[in-house]
Every structure is written in structure tokens, then in C-alpha cells.
mmCIF file of C-alpha atoms in Angstrom:
data_model
loop_
_atom_site.group_PDB
_atom_site.id
_atom_site.type_symbol
_atom_site.label_atom_id
_atom_site.label_comp_id
_atom_site.label_asym_id
_atom_site.label_seq_id
_atom_site.Cartn_x
_atom_site.Cartn_y
_atom_site.Cartn_z
ATOM 1 C CA MET A 19 -35.134 97.508 45.900
ATOM 2 C CA ASN A 20 -34.719 94.417 43.819
ATOM 3 C CA ARG A 21 -31.763 93.267 42.436
ATOM 4 C CA PRO A 22 -31.687 94.534 38.586
ATOM 5 C CA ILE A 23 -32.637 91.592 36.192
ATOM 6 C CA ILE A 24 -30.305 92.407 33.858
ATOM 7 C CA SER A 25 -26.347 93.106 34.633
ATOM 8 C CA ILE A 26 -24.399 96.257 33.401
ATOM 9 C CA ARG A 27 -22.153 93.616 31.640
ATOM 10 C CA ASP A 28 -24.892 92.296 29.326
ATOM 11 C CA LEU A 29 -26.187 95.807 28.797
ATOM 12 C CA VAL A 30 -22.771 97.005 27.854
ATOM 13 C CA ARG A 31 -22.187 93.660 25.409
ATOM 14 C CA GLU A 32 -25.286 94.812 23.997
ATOM 15 C CA ALA A 33 -24.137 98.168 23.363
ATOM 16 C CA LEU A 34 -20.755 97.480 21.998
ATOM 17 C CA GLU A 35 -22.487 94.978 19.535
ATOM 18 C CA THR A 36 -24.747 96.987 18.041
ATOM 19 C CA GLY A 37 -22.848 100.334 18.114
ATOM 20 C CA TYR A 38 -25.895 101.669 19.727
ATOM 21 C CA LEU A 39 -27.482 102.539 23.487
ATOM 22 C CA SER A 40 -31.191 102.806 23.429
ATOM 23 C CA VAL A 41 -32.615 105.182 26.234
ATOM 24 C CA GLU A 42 -34.129 102.072 27.410
ATOM 25 C CA ALA A 43 -30.861 100.491 27.895
ATOM 26 C CA GLU A 44 -29.468 103.699 29.217
ATOM 27 C CA GLU A 45 -32.153 103.737 32.115
ATOM 28 C CA GLN A 46 -31.341 99.954 32.843
ATOM 29 C CA LEU A 47 -28.164 100.856 33.577
ATOM 30 C CA ARG A 48 -28.599 103.885 35.705
ATOM 31 C CA GLN A 49 -31.094 101.368 37.608
ATOM 32 C CA CYS A 50 -28.285 98.899 37.395
ATOM 33 C CA LEU A 51 -25.602 101.861 38.979
ATOM 34 C CA THR A 52 -27.932 102.120 41.741
ATOM 35 C CA GLN A 53 -27.171 98.482 43.070
ATOM 36 C CA LYS A 54 -23.917 97.073 44.439
ATOM 37 C CA TYR A 55 -22.083 95.854 41.525
ATOM 38 C CA ASP A 56 -18.346 93.897 40.880
ATOM 39 C CA LEU A 57 -15.245 94.760 39.318
ATOM 40 C CA GLU A 58 -16.020 93.204 36.051
ATOM 41 C CA ASP A 59 -19.322 95.381 35.465
ATOM 42 C CA PHE A 60 -17.128 98.549 36.453
ATOM 43 C CA HIS A 61 -14.833 97.354 33.690
ATOM 44 C CA ALA A 62 -17.383 96.934 31.272
ATOM 45 C CA PHE A 63 -19.459 100.238 32.533
ATOM 46 C CA VAL A 64 -15.865 101.947 31.406
ATOM 47 C CA ARG A 65 -15.388 100.503 28.179
ATOM 48 C CA LEU A 66 -18.931 101.251 26.731
ATOM 49 C CA GLN A 67 -18.001 105.270 28.126
ATOM 50 C CA GLN A 68 -14.338 104.606 26.339
ATOM 51 C CA ALA A 69 -16.606 103.840 23.419
ATOM 52 C CA ALA A 70 -19.227 106.148 23.398
ATOM 53 C CA MET A 71 -16.401 108.953 23.537
ATOM 54 C CA GLN A 72 -14.717 107.665 20.629
ATOM 55 C CA GLY A 73 -17.937 107.338 18.191
ATOM 56 C CA LYS A 74 -18.035 103.844 17.999
ATOM 57 C CA VAL A 75 -21.394 103.924 20.343
ATOM 58 C CA ARG A 76 -24.184 105.832 19.564
ATOM 59 C CA GLN A 77 -26.529 107.342 22.191
ATOM 60 C CA GLU A 78 -30.261 107.930 21.554
ATOM 61 C CA SER A 79 -30.533 110.120 23.994
ATOM 62 C CA ARG A 80 -27.987 111.972 22.452
ATOM 63 C CA GLU A 81 -29.329 111.804 18.946
ATOM 64 C CA LEU A 82 -33.300 112.695 20.365
ATOM 65 C CA LEU A 83 -31.368 115.907 21.821
ATOM 66 C CA GLU A 84 -29.757 116.875 18.585
ATOM 67 C CA ARG A 85 -32.564 116.897 16.402
ATOM 68 C CA GLN A 86 -34.380 118.289 18.942
ATOM 69 C CA SER A 87 -32.226 121.674 18.911
ATOM 70 C CA GLN A 88 -32.211 121.320 15.385
ATOM 71 C CA SER A 89 -35.899 121.445 15.163
ATOM 72 C CA HIS A 90 -36.317 124.494 17.843
ATOM 73 C CA PRO A 91 -33.521 126.463 17.444
ATOM 74 C CA GLN A 92 -32.486 129.175 19.985
ATOM 75 C CA SER A 93 -33.496 132.704 19.417
ATOM 76 C CA VAL A 94 -30.475 134.913 19.273
ATOM 77 C CA PRO A 95 -31.200 138.540 19.937
ATOM 78 C CA CYS A 96 -30.172 141.290 17.370
#
């Protein structure tokens, strides 16, 4: 498999600057994480996880899931 064109650091930098992680960027991160990466990339990924947990970065994938669950609520048996 080829080395990813964009680095984990670049993806994280963009997400931290915009406060948003798109589905596309999330997929690129997954691909990057399957390849060898250095310690700086690892630390960048950890910063992104912390920012997401603190609500500083919104994830498009989570927002889509929330919208989907709100439009199709689970039926509760009587």
C-alpha cells in the first residue's frame, strides 16, 4: 500500500483550526494509522482525541449518527 499523501499532523492541524473533523478526514486518518507513522504524528492524534472528548472538535460522523437516530427513533415495546 502506498504512503498517504497527507500526514496525520496535517489532518489534525486542520481539525483543530476549524474545530471540525469531516467524514473524509476521518477516513484519511484511518488510512494513515494503518501505515508507519512517527512519534509527532502519534502525539498529534492524541491531541485530536483529547480535543474531541473536550468538545473542541466536532465529528461529522457522530453528528450524522445523531441525526439518523433522531429521525428514526427506536420503538419501545409496551
